[in-house]
Each structure stands twice: as C-alpha cells, then as structure tokens.
Amino acid sequence: MKQWTRLWAAMLTLTLCLTFGGLLLNCMKPMEDRAYDLSLIWAGEAMPEGWVYDQKGWTVFTQEGDAVTELVPNGFGGFDCLDELGQTFYFSRVLLEEVDSPTLCLDTGNSAVTVFLDGAVLYTDCPELDNRIGYLRLPMLEWYREEPVLVTLPQNYQGKALTIAQSTDPSGSELAEPSATVWPCAVTLYCGYAYESALVAESFQTAVPAALAFAAGTLLLALFLWQAFQGRLALDALCGGLTAFFWLAGRLSLTFLPNAQLGPLPVDMAMLARNLSLTMLLVFLASRLTGWRRKVVGLLAGVQGVAVAAHVVMQLTERLTFSQAVALNAIGLAGFVAALACGILEWKQNWFYCCFCLLTAAGAIAWAALGYWRFDGRSLGTLLYPLAGIMTAAALVTALAEAVRREIARRTEARLLAQRFELAQSSYEALRWQNEQVMMLRHDMVKHFRLLRQTVTDEKSAAYLDELIGENEKIRPVVQSGNEMLDVILNSKLSVAADAGITVEIARMKAPDKLPLTDAELCSLVMNLLDNAVEGASAPGVEQPYIKLDFSVKEHFFAISCENSTTMEHIQKEAAPGRGLGLKIIRYQADCGAV
C-alpha cells in the first residue's frame, strides 16, 4: 500500500510540474507573426516593377435580393460593369489561411463597409441599415479614416466564406468623372496579438531565466553560509553563486538606472557583468577538478580575469580595439573548451562532471536543433555566449543537485553512525555485565575453595586446593592500562584477534583512570578502532596479519596508536560510499574527548 501511495504521489507531482511548467514555457513562445496580404491591388501609388495581377480567390459581384451579377476584372485590381453609380458591391472568398488570433485589416479610406462571415455580420459602419447581403446600400463616409478598420475573426474561421460589402461614390471626385469601375479595399489577414505576444514572450524569456538564476545563486550562497557556520568555507559554492548573480546582472542590463541618473557610463556594465560571470564560471569549474587539470583550467580562469581587467581599462581610456575584444572572447572560449575536455577526462571518478558534461551536451544539441544557435564564423561571441549560457545553466543545476545528493548522503551517514553508536553502547553494556559476572564468579570460587580447604584433611587434596587458590589470585587481565573500562574492552577484542590468528603487539599500555568520555563513548571509540583493525588484518590476501597498539599519556593528552596489516583492495573498498563509518565515529569521539 505504501509503494502505491508513493507511486501515486510521484506521478501526481510530476504531472503537475510538467503541466504548469509547460504553461510557463508556452508564455516564452510568441504567437507566430504571420500575415497574408489578400489585397487585389498593390500598396502605394505607383505600380511596383514586376507586379502581376492575382485575384487570390476573390469573387467580386453585386447583388440585389437574390439576383447576383459578377463584375469583370480589369487586370489592375479594379472591376467593371457596375449597374449604377453608388451601388454597393461585394467581394467574397473562402478563408483557408491559418494564423493565431485572426484579425482583418481593411484600408477603406472613406468607403463604408460591412463584413460578413458565412453570412453573419461581424462588423458594419451602418448598423441602422438592413445588414443582409443583397439588401445593403452603403453610403460613402463624410471623412477619411486615419486608421484602418480592424475586425477580429472567431478562432473557427477557417473554411468559412468571408464577404465584404463596400460602398461606391455616385458623384465621382474633383479629379475624376463618375465611373462604373470599383476598387475593392486592401485586405490583410494577420495575428492580432503578435506584437503584444512578442512583448510578453520577450519579458518571460528574460524574467524566467533571471528568476532561476537568482534562485540558484541564492541557494548556493546559502550553502556557502551554512558551511561557513559549520567551520568549512565552500569557496566553490561562493563562486557558483557569483556566477549566477553576474549572469543575472548581464541578462537584465542593470546599467539602465545608473545611466538614467548619471548619464552614460564609461564602461559597458552589462558586458562587464557578463565577462565576470564567465570568469567566475571558469573558477567554479576549476574548483571541481583535481590534479593538473585543476591547474590548467585555473590558469585559464586567471588569464580570463586579467583580460577582463585589461578590457575595462581600455574602455576607460578609450583605447579598446576590435582585436582586443576578439582576444577576450578567444580566451573565454579556450577556457570553456579546456574545462569540458578535463571534465570528460574525470568522467568516471567525478560525479559533478559526469552530470555537467551530459547536461551541457544535451543543452547544446537542443539549442542547435531549435535553430537558436547560429555561428556565422565572423564573431566568436556567437559561439561563446550561447555556450557560456548553456554551461552556466548546467553547472548551477549540477551544483544544486550535488548539494542535495550530499545532504541525503550526510543524513544517511548520520543515521548509520547513530545505529553504530547504539550498537557500540549495547556491546558496552554486554561487556560490562559479562565483566561483572566474571568478577563475581571468581570471587565466589575463591570463597568456595577456601571453605573446602578448611574441611579437607587429606594433605594431597589440601595442597591441590592451595594451588588453585593461589593460581586464581594470580589471574590478571592480559592488558592492564590503568583504566578499568578500557581494560575490559581491550581484553575482549584482543581475544577475538587472537582467535582469528592475528598477532598482537603492544608497545605501551598506559591510560588515565579518568577520561573526558563516558564509558559508552569510550567503548564506541575503542571498539570501532579495534573492529576496523581486526577487519583490515583479516582481509583476504594478508600474508602476516598483525595489530600493533600503543596507548600513552603525553602531557594532557591521551594518545592512541593502532597499526594493522591490510591490502590495497580493502583500503579502496573502505573508501567507497557507505563505508568507513567506523573511522568517522573514531574521529568524532576523539574530537569530543580531546584524545
């Protein structure tokens, strides 16, 4: 039942995250800004060179009641054979084009229009008239429109007939006589919210990565602070946080406010923030490498930092050249390529770089597949900055995942340590009880022997009892350190070592009678020490198993030295995750007790 509950909870969580994450990502994609020019005449006054007439599926006609008369095209976008001057004419076509948020744009001048979709009125300049096809007689307007007529179509417009009724001038104009030729107005079908959608998408494209970068930087700096309070400075977490914040500053171009108040600054602050982000990313990546690879990437990070400083100085002195800007990009690109190469070399033994390289490769492939990555070959920036963004995201995600992984491992280890400590306490109680029972038994045996000695008259029997009493009084523990509890533990564990065929050598055995540890803590410390020594000396492949002990008091410190034979395979096994808990307990107890 618990497994089904966990599975259900996991599926619900994943579904919710994918659903709302998809909605958020959808806001980052603008509506397709697609437009279709459905006009029958060219734009502007003069005919464009090479213009060819295309009727684009329109049918132009007049209609009186049910009587329809089709007009004749003149090849230039006009139609002849109007029955009478001032007659309303219609032009109609089926809409097959597909756009988001469909909107019609009608450039009608001073003509009145009515728009129908499958016979239903969508717009009219004259709502008081009988707005039916075949019954309209639209007048000319007394003014010229300054803006075109915009008509929003329903989403299910495709496949329906668009019909536009347009008025004609019965009196002609000052420059022309009345004519029976009509000219349908310019018609454009486009996405009505493309511009607004582009603004929203652009805002989300900036806000979402910026919010994620801020969250990642905050979490890494919180990790740095938390480890600092624990006495450890995690400089890699600090570098990761600075990388995120510098990238955020460059992304948001935080120079707008200072420029508005103080005027243009002598340094491009957005470019500076971006270059500092690249430098800190190289430092962060170098901190996760080992050996000579760390030195190589660290050296390139240092060169990058010097180049950024020189870039700023050149800007301040107005001596920055194009070649210097190219050199800065080349250094950054070389650093990232070196970091990736070194990360691949540490693929197997470095969990961070294993995940980081996979995420970087996946991000680069996805970015290129979506068509966002276009390297024109003329500027290294077109290759560097997309790569830097992908590597920054991969590094921050991997760093946070590794922090979670370490915390889970720490909690698991703490639980195992607690279990081992409880086991040591149980062993301590068992040893203490066993020691008390043995001491009581010895005490009772001596009393019985003495009572028998008093009742026996036979000389041989009396001599034998005297010998038993004497031998019993001579019995002493193998180890006598001066600390009773320590002697009990050592004698118990060393007998186990002897039974396992391990040679035990004791250089010195001196301990204070009182230690700043409870008996349970002392038992946990020494038992884990000897258990590890016995396990190591008993490892397969050890030819001469031995344990060497040296317990001594130096000034105010109790020094314990334990040496044992073992094999390299056993040492590597102990270094694996989930192993080596005994040593951690020993270090913890030693630190607590100043041993």
PDB file of C-alpha atoms in Angstrom, residues 127-367:
ATOM      1  CA  PRO A 127     -25.803  49.359 -38.003  1.00  0.00           C
ATOM      2  CA  GLU A 128     -29.089  51.163 -38.722  1.00  0.00           C
ATOM      3  CA  LEU A 129     -29.355  49.647 -42.208  1.00  0.00           C
ATOM      4  CA  ASP A 130     -30.692  46.239 -43.230  1.00  0.00           C
ATOM      5  CA  ASN A 131     -27.362  44.416 -42.954  1.00  0.00           C
ATOM      6  CA  ARG A 132     -28.102  41.477 -45.209  1.00  0.00           C
ATOM      7  CA  ILE A 133     -26.260  40.508 -48.315  1.00  0.00           C
ATOM      8  CA  GLY A 134     -28.301  41.749 -51.290  1.00  0.00           C
ATOM      9  CA  TYR A 135     -30.213  44.384 -49.319  1.00  0.00           C
ATOM     10  CA  LEU A 136     -27.425  46.810 -48.384  1.00  0.00           C
ATOM     11  CA  ARG A 137     -26.939  50.253 -49.918  1.00  0.00           C
ATOM     12  CA  LEU A 138     -23.970  51.644 -48.073  1.00  0.00           C
ATOM     13  CA  PRO A 139     -23.252  55.400 -48.279  1.00  0.00           C
ATOM     14  CA  MET A 140     -19.825  56.986 -48.633  1.00  0.00           C
ATOM     15  CA  LEU A 141     -18.374  58.421 -45.426  1.00  0.00           C
ATOM     16  CA  GLU A 142     -18.002  62.162 -44.993  1.00  0.00           C
ATOM     17  CA  TRP A 143     -14.430  61.783 -43.710  1.00  0.00           C
ATOM     18  CA  TYR A 144     -11.308  59.762 -44.444  1.00  0.00           C
ATOM     19  CA  ARG A 145     -10.299  57.178 -41.872  1.00  0.00           C
ATOM     20  CA  GLU A 146      -6.939  57.879 -40.246  1.00  0.00           C
ATOM     21  CA  GLU A 147      -6.690  54.246 -39.100  1.00  0.00           C
ATOM     22  CA  PRO A 148      -7.697  51.068 -40.907  1.00  0.00           C
ATOM     23  CA  VAL A 149     -10.708  49.045 -39.826  1.00  0.00           C
ATOM     24  CA  LEU A 150      -9.729  46.089 -37.639  1.00  0.00           C
ATOM     25  CA  VAL A 151     -12.112  43.140 -37.409  1.00  0.00           C
ATOM     26  CA  THR A 152     -11.406  40.189 -35.099  1.00  0.00           C
ATOM     27  CA  LEU A 153     -12.384  36.829 -36.551  1.00  0.00           C
ATOM     28  CA  PRO A 154     -13.518  33.834 -34.480  1.00  0.00           C
ATOM     29  CA  GLN A 155     -10.962  31.039 -33.963  1.00  0.00           C
ATOM     30  CA  ASN A 156     -13.018  28.664 -36.135  1.00  0.00           C
ATOM     31  CA  TYR A 157     -12.885  30.966 -39.158  1.00  0.00           C
ATOM     32  CA  GLN A 158     -11.005  28.546 -41.431  1.00  0.00           C
ATOM     33  CA  GLY A 159     -13.110  27.139 -44.260  1.00  0.00           C
ATOM     34  CA  LYS A 160     -15.763  29.843 -43.942  1.00  0.00           C
ATOM     35  CA  ALA A 161     -16.689  32.443 -46.562  1.00  0.00           C
ATOM     36  CA  LEU A 162     -15.552  35.999 -45.890  1.00  0.00           C
ATOM     37  CA  THR A 163     -17.739  38.590 -47.636  1.00  0.00           C
ATOM     38  CA  ILE A 164     -17.108  42.333 -47.558  1.00  0.00           C
ATOM     39  CA  ALA A 165     -19.718  44.859 -48.699  1.00  0.00           C
ATOM     40  CA  GLN A 166     -18.273  48.220 -49.799  1.00  0.00           C
ATOM     41  CA  SER A 167     -19.918  51.467 -50.838  1.00  0.00           C
ATOM     42  CA  THR A 168     -19.109  53.340 -54.073  1.00  0.00           C
ATOM     43  CA  ASP A 169     -19.106  57.060 -54.850  1.00  0.00           C
ATOM     44  CA  PRO A 170     -22.080  58.058 -57.014  1.00  0.00           C
ATOM     45  CA  SER A 171     -20.689  61.506 -57.858  1.00  0.00           C
ATOM     46  CA  GLY A 172     -17.033  60.823 -58.617  1.00  0.00           C
ATOM     47  CA  SER A 173     -14.366  63.231 -57.342  1.00  0.00           C
ATOM     48  CA  GLU A 174     -12.895  66.600 -58.189  1.00  0.00           C
ATOM     49  CA  LEU A 175     -10.218  64.953 -60.364  1.00  0.00           C
ATOM     50  CA  ALA A 176     -12.260  62.190 -61.980  1.00  0.00           C
ATOM     51  CA  GLU A 177     -15.664  61.660 -63.516  1.00  0.00           C
ATOM     52  CA  PRO A 178     -18.100  59.157 -62.012  1.00  0.00           C
ATOM     53  CA  SER A 179     -17.026  55.626 -63.005  1.00  0.00           C
ATOM     54  CA  ALA A 180     -18.597  52.210 -63.163  1.00  0.00           C
ATOM     55  CA  THR A 181     -15.276  50.642 -62.102  1.00  0.00           C
ATOM     56  CA  VAL A 182     -14.945  49.657 -58.440  1.00  0.00           C
ATOM     57  CA  TRP A 183     -11.768  49.034 -56.461  1.00  0.00           C
ATOM     58  CA  PRO A 184     -12.004  46.629 -53.503  1.00  0.00           C
ATOM     59  CA  CYS A 185     -10.239  47.902 -50.420  1.00  0.00           C
ATOM     60  CA  ALA A 186      -6.888  46.475 -49.288  1.00  0.00           C
ATOM     61  CA  VAL A 187      -7.361  43.436 -47.039  1.00  0.00           C
ATOM     62  CA  THR A 188      -4.743  41.858 -44.763  1.00  0.00           C
ATOM     63  CA  LEU A 189      -5.179  38.817 -42.511  1.00  0.00           C
ATOM     64  CA  TYR A 190      -2.716  38.709 -39.608  1.00  0.00           C
ATOM     65  CA  CYS A 191      -2.243  37.714 -35.960  1.00  0.00           C
ATOM     66  CA  GLY A 192      -3.909  40.384 -33.889  1.00  0.00           C
ATOM     67  CA  TYR A 193      -1.846  39.820 -30.765  1.00  0.00           C
ATOM     68  CA  ALA A 194       1.503  39.062 -32.375  1.00  0.00           C
ATOM     69  CA  TYR A 195       3.082  42.311 -31.178  1.00  0.00           C
ATOM     70  CA  GLU A 196       1.690  42.044 -27.656  1.00  0.00           C
ATOM     71  CA  SER A 197       2.559  38.346 -27.587  1.00  0.00           C
ATOM     72  CA  ALA A 198       6.122  39.161 -28.644  1.00  0.00           C
ATOM     73  CA  LEU A 199       6.424  41.663 -25.804  1.00  0.00           C
ATOM     74  CA  VAL A 200       5.063  39.146 -23.279  1.00  0.00           C
ATOM     75  CA  ALA A 201       7.309  36.382 -24.613  1.00  0.00           C
ATOM     76  CA  GLU A 202      10.345  38.665 -24.541  1.00  0.00           C
ATOM     77  CA  SER A 203       9.557  39.592 -20.936  1.00  0.00           C
ATOM     78  CA  PHE A 204       9.192  35.940 -19.959  1.00  0.00           C
ATOM     79  CA  GLN A 205      12.340  34.998 -21.860  1.00  0.00           C
ATOM     80  CA  THR A 206      14.182  37.461 -19.642  1.00  0.00           C
ATOM     81  CA  ALA A 207      12.252  37.021 -16.398  1.00  0.00           C
ATOM     82  CA  VAL A 208      12.179  33.206 -16.206  1.00  0.00           C
ATOM     83  CA  PRO A 209      15.948  32.623 -16.680  1.00  0.00           C
ATOM     84  CA  ALA A 210      16.675  35.612 -14.432  1.00  0.00           C
ATOM     85  CA  ALA A 211      14.422  34.250 -11.679  1.00  0.00           C
ATOM     86  CA  LEU A 212      16.006  30.800 -11.978  1.00  0.00           C
ATOM     87  CA  ALA A 213      19.497  32.332 -11.882  1.00  0.00           C
ATOM     88  CA  PHE A 214      18.586  34.353  -8.791  1.00  0.00           C
ATOM     89  CA  ALA A 215      17.154  31.275  -7.085  1.00  0.00           C
ATOM     90  CA  ALA A 216      20.246  29.204  -7.944  1.00  0.00           C
ATOM     91  CA  GLY A 217      22.606  31.953  -6.780  1.00  0.00           C
ATOM     92  CA  THR A 218      20.673  32.402  -3.540  1.00  0.00           C
ATOM     93  CA  LEU A 219      20.709  28.669  -2.804  1.00  0.00           C
ATOM     94  CA  LEU A 220      24.453  28.396  -3.493  1.00  0.00           C
ATOM     95  CA  LEU A 221      25.236  31.388  -1.288  1.00  0.00           C
ATOM     96  CA  ALA A 222      23.001  29.904   1.407  1.00  0.00           C
ATOM     97  CA  LEU A 223      25.024  26.690   1.093  1.00  0.00           C
ATOM     98  CA  PHE A 224      28.226  28.721   1.406  1.00  0.00           C
ATOM     99  CA  LEU A 225      26.909  30.465   4.535  1.00  0.00           C
ATOM    100  CA  TRP A 226      25.670  27.223   6.092  1.00  0.00           C
ATOM    101  CA  GLN A 227      29.015  25.515   5.594  1.00  0.00           C
ATOM    102  CA  ALA A 228      30.812  28.599   6.933  1.00  0.00           C
ATOM    103  CA  PHE A 229      28.812  28.338  10.161  1.00  0.00           C
ATOM    104  CA  GLN A 230      29.933  24.711  10.335  1.00  0.00           C
ATOM    105  CA  GLY A 231      33.544  25.814  10.130  1.00  0.00           C
ATOM    106  CA  ARG A 232      34.090  24.973   6.456  1.00  0.00           C
ATOM    107  CA  LEU A 233      34.463  27.556   3.686  1.00  0.00           C
ATOM    108  CA  ALA A 234      32.922  26.185   0.489  1.00  0.00           C
ATOM    109  CA  LEU A 235      34.545  28.566  -1.988  1.00  0.00           C
ATOM    110  CA  ASP A 236      33.132  26.581  -4.899  1.00  0.00           C
ATOM    111  CA  ALA A 237      29.597  27.396  -3.694  1.00  0.00           C
ATOM    112  CA  LEU A 238      30.582  31.076  -3.432  1.00  0.00           C
ATOM    113  CA  CYS A 239      31.950  31.038  -6.997  1.00  0.00           C
ATOM    114  CA  GLY A 240      28.777  29.331  -8.233  1.00  0.00           C
ATOM    115  CA  GLY A 241      26.596  31.949  -6.546  1.00  0.00           C
ATOM    116  CA  LEU A 242      28.650  34.807  -8.010  1.00  0.00           C
ATOM    117  CA  THR A 243      28.436  33.190 -11.439  1.00  0.00           C
ATOM    118  CA  ALA A 244      24.637  33.165 -11.215  1.00  0.00           C
ATOM    119  CA  PHE A 245      24.405  36.758  -9.960  1.00  0.00           C
ATOM    120  CA  PHE A 246      26.848  38.173 -12.513  1.00  0.00           C
ATOM    121  CA  TRP A 247      24.977  36.349 -15.272  1.00  0.00           C
ATOM    122  CA  LEU A 248      21.739  37.815 -13.884  1.00  0.00           C
ATOM    123  CA  ALA A 249      23.224  41.324 -13.924  1.00  0.00           C
ATOM    124  CA  GLY A 250      24.347  40.934 -17.516  1.00  0.00           C
ATOM    125  CA  ARG A 251      21.000  39.499 -18.556  1.00  0.00           C
ATOM    126  CA  LEU A 252      18.970  42.324 -17.054  1.00  0.00           C
ATOM    127  CA  SER A 253      21.397  45.044 -18.172  1.00  0.00           C
ATOM    128  CA  LEU A 254      21.335  46.719 -14.775  1.00  0.00           C
ATOM    129  CA  THR A 255      23.007  49.823 -16.185  1.00  0.00           C
ATOM    130  CA  PHE A 256      19.710  51.425 -17.193  1.00  0.00           C
ATOM    131  CA  LEU A 257      19.021  53.078 -13.845  1.00  0.00           C
ATOM    132  CA  PRO A 258      22.555  54.497 -13.331  1.00  0.00           C
ATOM    133  CA  ASN A 259      22.592  55.761 -16.923  1.00  0.00           C
ATOM    134  CA  ALA A 260      19.269  57.493 -16.443  1.00  0.00           C
ATOM    135  CA  GLN A 261      20.528  59.300 -13.347  1.00  0.00           C
ATOM    136  CA  LEU A 262      24.205  59.871 -14.089  1.00  0.00           C
ATOM    137  CA  GLY A 263      24.373  59.734 -17.853  1.00  0.00           C
ATOM    138  CA  PRO A 264      26.242  57.145 -19.934  1.00  0.00           C
ATOM    139  CA  LEU A 265      28.967  55.291 -18.033  1.00  0.00           C
ATOM    140  CA  PRO A 266      32.475  54.917 -19.484  1.00  0.00           C
ATOM    141  CA  VAL A 267      32.230  51.114 -19.112  1.00  0.00           C
ATOM    142  CA  ASP A 268      29.617  48.816 -20.597  1.00  0.00           C
ATOM    143  CA  MET A 269      28.337  47.397 -17.313  1.00  0.00           C
ATOM    144  CA  ALA A 270      26.233  44.709 -18.985  1.00  0.00           C
ATOM    145  CA  MET A 271      29.278  43.434 -20.886  1.00  0.00           C
ATOM    146  CA  LEU A 272      31.401  43.648 -17.726  1.00  0.00           C
ATOM    147  CA  ALA A 273      28.859  41.613 -15.737  1.00  0.00           C
ATOM    148  CA  ARG A 274      28.741  39.002 -18.473  1.00  0.00           C
ATOM    149  CA  ASN A 275      32.547  38.728 -18.633  1.00  0.00           C
ATOM    150  CA  LEU A 276      32.779  38.478 -14.838  1.00  0.00           C
ATOM    151  CA  SER A 277      30.190  35.702 -14.969  1.00  0.00           C
ATOM    152  CA  LEU A 278      32.341  33.821 -17.483  1.00  0.00           C
ATOM    153  CA  THR A 279      35.412  34.278 -15.269  1.00  0.00           C
ATOM    154  CA  MET A 280      33.662  33.065 -12.120  1.00  0.00           C
ATOM    155  CA  LEU A 281      32.254  30.098 -14.054  1.00  0.00           C
ATOM    156  CA  LEU A 282      35.787  29.079 -15.066  1.00  0.00           C
ATOM    157  CA  VAL A 283      36.938  29.422 -11.438  1.00  0.00           C
ATOM    158  CA  PHE A 284      33.976  27.343 -10.308  1.00  0.00           C
ATOM    159  CA  LEU A 285      34.664  24.632 -12.897  1.00  0.00           C
ATOM    160  CA  ALA A 286      38.362  24.597 -11.966  1.00  0.00           C
ATOM    161  CA  SER A 287      37.490  24.092  -8.282  1.00  0.00           C
ATOM    162  CA  ARG A 288      35.656  20.867  -9.180  1.00  0.00           C
ATOM    163  CA  LEU A 289      38.661  19.365 -10.990  1.00  0.00           C
ATOM    164  CA  THR A 290      41.676  17.610  -9.479  1.00  0.00           C
ATOM    165  CA  GLY A 291      45.401  17.402 -10.134  1.00  0.00           C
ATOM    166  CA  TRP A 292      46.956  19.054 -13.172  1.00  0.00           C
ATOM    167  CA  ARG A 293      43.549  19.574 -14.747  1.00  0.00           C
ATOM    168  CA  ARG A 294      42.587  21.974 -11.977  1.00  0.00           C
ATOM    169  CA  LYS A 295      45.806  23.912 -12.567  1.00  0.00           C
ATOM    170  CA  VAL A 296      45.179  24.173 -16.321  1.00  0.00           C
ATOM    171  CA  VAL A 297      41.611  25.458 -16.040  1.00  0.00           C
ATOM    172  CA  GLY A 298      42.553  27.626 -13.052  1.00  0.00           C
ATOM    173  CA  LEU A 299      45.352  29.212 -15.091  1.00  0.00           C
ATOM    174  CA  LEU A 300      42.941  29.961 -17.939  1.00  0.00           C
ATOM    175  CA  ALA A 301      40.483  31.440 -15.430  1.00  0.00           C
ATOM    176  CA  GLY A 302      43.273  33.707 -14.150  1.00  0.00           C
ATOM    177  CA  VAL A 303      44.164  34.772 -17.691  1.00  0.00           C
ATOM    178  CA  GLN A 304      40.474  35.454 -18.339  1.00  0.00           C
ATOM    179  CA  GLY A 305      40.299  37.642 -15.218  1.00  0.00           C
ATOM    180  CA  VAL A 306      43.366  39.635 -16.280  1.00  0.00           C
ATOM    181  CA  ALA A 307      41.903  40.045 -19.780  1.00  0.00           C
ATOM    182  CA  VAL A 308      38.618  41.342 -18.317  1.00  0.00           C
ATOM    183  CA  ALA A 309      40.519  43.865 -16.168  1.00  0.00           C
ATOM    184  CA  ALA A 310      42.532  44.999 -19.217  1.00  0.00           C
ATOM    185  CA  HIS A 311      39.289  45.264 -21.210  1.00  0.00           C
ATOM    186  CA  VAL A 312      37.836  47.613 -18.572  1.00  0.00           C
ATOM    187  CA  VAL A 313      40.995  49.746 -18.510  1.00  0.00           C
ATOM    188  CA  MET A 314      40.975  50.037 -22.299  1.00  0.00           C
ATOM    189  CA  GLN A 315      37.336  51.133 -22.207  1.00  0.00           C
ATOM    190  CA  LEU A 316      38.066  53.739 -19.570  1.00  0.00           C
ATOM    191  CA  THR A 317      40.984  55.128 -21.587  1.00  0.00           C
ATOM    192  CA  GLU A 318      39.021  54.843 -24.860  1.00  0.00           C
ATOM    193  CA  ARG A 319      41.749  52.707 -26.417  1.00  0.00           C
ATOM    194  CA  LEU A 320      39.785  49.487 -26.817  1.00  0.00           C
ATOM    195  CA  THR A 321      40.313  47.875 -30.205  1.00  0.00           C
ATOM    196  CA  PHE A 322      38.409  45.184 -32.054  1.00  0.00           C
ATOM    197  CA  SER A 323      41.317  42.745 -31.817  1.00  0.00           C
ATOM    198  CA  GLN A 324      41.371  43.086 -28.020  1.00  0.00           C
ATOM    199  CA  ALA A 325      37.658  42.263 -27.824  1.00  0.00           C
ATOM    200  CA  VAL A 326      38.207  39.220 -30.058  1.00  0.00           C
ATOM    201  CA  ALA A 327      41.142  38.110 -27.871  1.00  0.00           C
ATOM    202  CA  LEU A 328      38.930  38.275 -24.757  1.00  0.00           C
ATOM    203  CA  ASN A 329      36.320  36.056 -26.420  1.00  0.00           C
ATOM    204  CA  ALA A 330      39.026  33.650 -27.608  1.00  0.00           C
ATOM    205  CA  ILE A 331      40.421  33.275 -24.070  1.00  0.00           C
ATOM    206  CA  GLY A 332      36.969  32.577 -22.647  1.00  0.00           C
ATOM    207  CA  LEU A 333      36.188  30.055 -25.357  1.00  0.00           C
ATOM    208  CA  ALA A 334      39.537  28.294 -24.796  1.00  0.00           C
ATOM    209  CA  GLY A 335      38.795  28.099 -21.071  1.00  0.00           C
ATOM    210  CA  PHE A 336      35.401  26.503 -21.612  1.00  0.00           C
ATOM    211  CA  VAL A 337      36.740  24.001 -24.125  1.00  0.00           C
ATOM    212  CA  ALA A 338      39.550  23.084 -21.690  1.00  0.00           C
ATOM    213  CA  ALA A 339      37.053  22.705 -18.822  1.00  0.00           C
ATOM    214  CA  LEU A 340      34.880  20.370 -20.914  1.00  0.00           C
ATOM    215  CA  ALA A 341      37.893  18.341 -22.031  1.00  0.00           C
ATOM    216  CA  CYS A 342      39.206  18.000 -18.461  1.00  0.00           C
ATOM    217  CA  GLY A 343      35.712  17.132 -17.242  1.00  0.00           C
ATOM    218  CA  ILE A 344      35.494  14.318 -19.781  1.00  0.00           C
ATOM    219  CA  LEU A 345      38.847  13.002 -18.517  1.00  0.00           C
ATOM    220  CA  GLU A 346      37.405  12.887 -14.975  1.00  0.00           C
ATOM    221  CA  TRP A 347      34.117  11.426 -16.181  1.00  0.00           C
ATOM    222  CA  LYS A 348      34.198   8.195 -14.205  1.00  0.00           C
ATOM    223  CA  GLN A 349      35.508   9.368 -10.843  1.00  0.00           C
ATOM    224  CA  ASN A 350      33.853  12.811 -10.723  1.00  0.00           C
ATOM    225  CA  TRP A 351      30.074  12.798 -10.253  1.00  0.00           C
ATOM    226  CA  PHE A 352      29.811  16.547 -10.839  1.00  0.00           C
ATOM    227  CA  TYR A 353      31.487  16.451 -14.243  1.00  0.00           C
ATOM    228  CA  CYS A 354      29.614  13.338 -15.281  1.00  0.00           C
ATOM    229  CA  CYS A 355      26.289  15.172 -14.905  1.00  0.00           C
ATOM    230  CA  PHE A 356      27.671  18.536 -16.048  1.00  0.00           C
ATOM    231  CA  CYS A 357      29.026  17.205 -19.354  1.00  0.00           C
ATOM    232  CA  LEU A 358      25.793  15.326 -20.076  1.00  0.00           C
ATOM    233  CA  LEU A 359      23.651  18.399 -19.387  1.00  0.00           C
ATOM    234  CA  THR A 360      25.939  20.625 -21.470  1.00  0.00           C
ATOM    235  CA  ALA A 361      25.808  18.227 -24.414  1.00  0.00           C
ATOM    236  CA  ALA A 362      22.020  17.891 -24.161  1.00  0.00           C
ATOM    237  CA  GLY A 363      21.581  21.665 -23.923  1.00  0.00           C
ATOM    238  CA  ALA A 364      23.863  22.342 -26.899  1.00  0.00           C
ATOM    239  CA  ILE A 365      22.072  19.766 -29.057  1.00  0.00           C
ATOM    240  CA  ALA A 366      18.633  21.088 -28.103  1.00  0.00           C
ATOM    241  CA  TRP A 367      19.707  24.709 -28.658  1.00  0.00           C
TER     242      TRP A 367
END
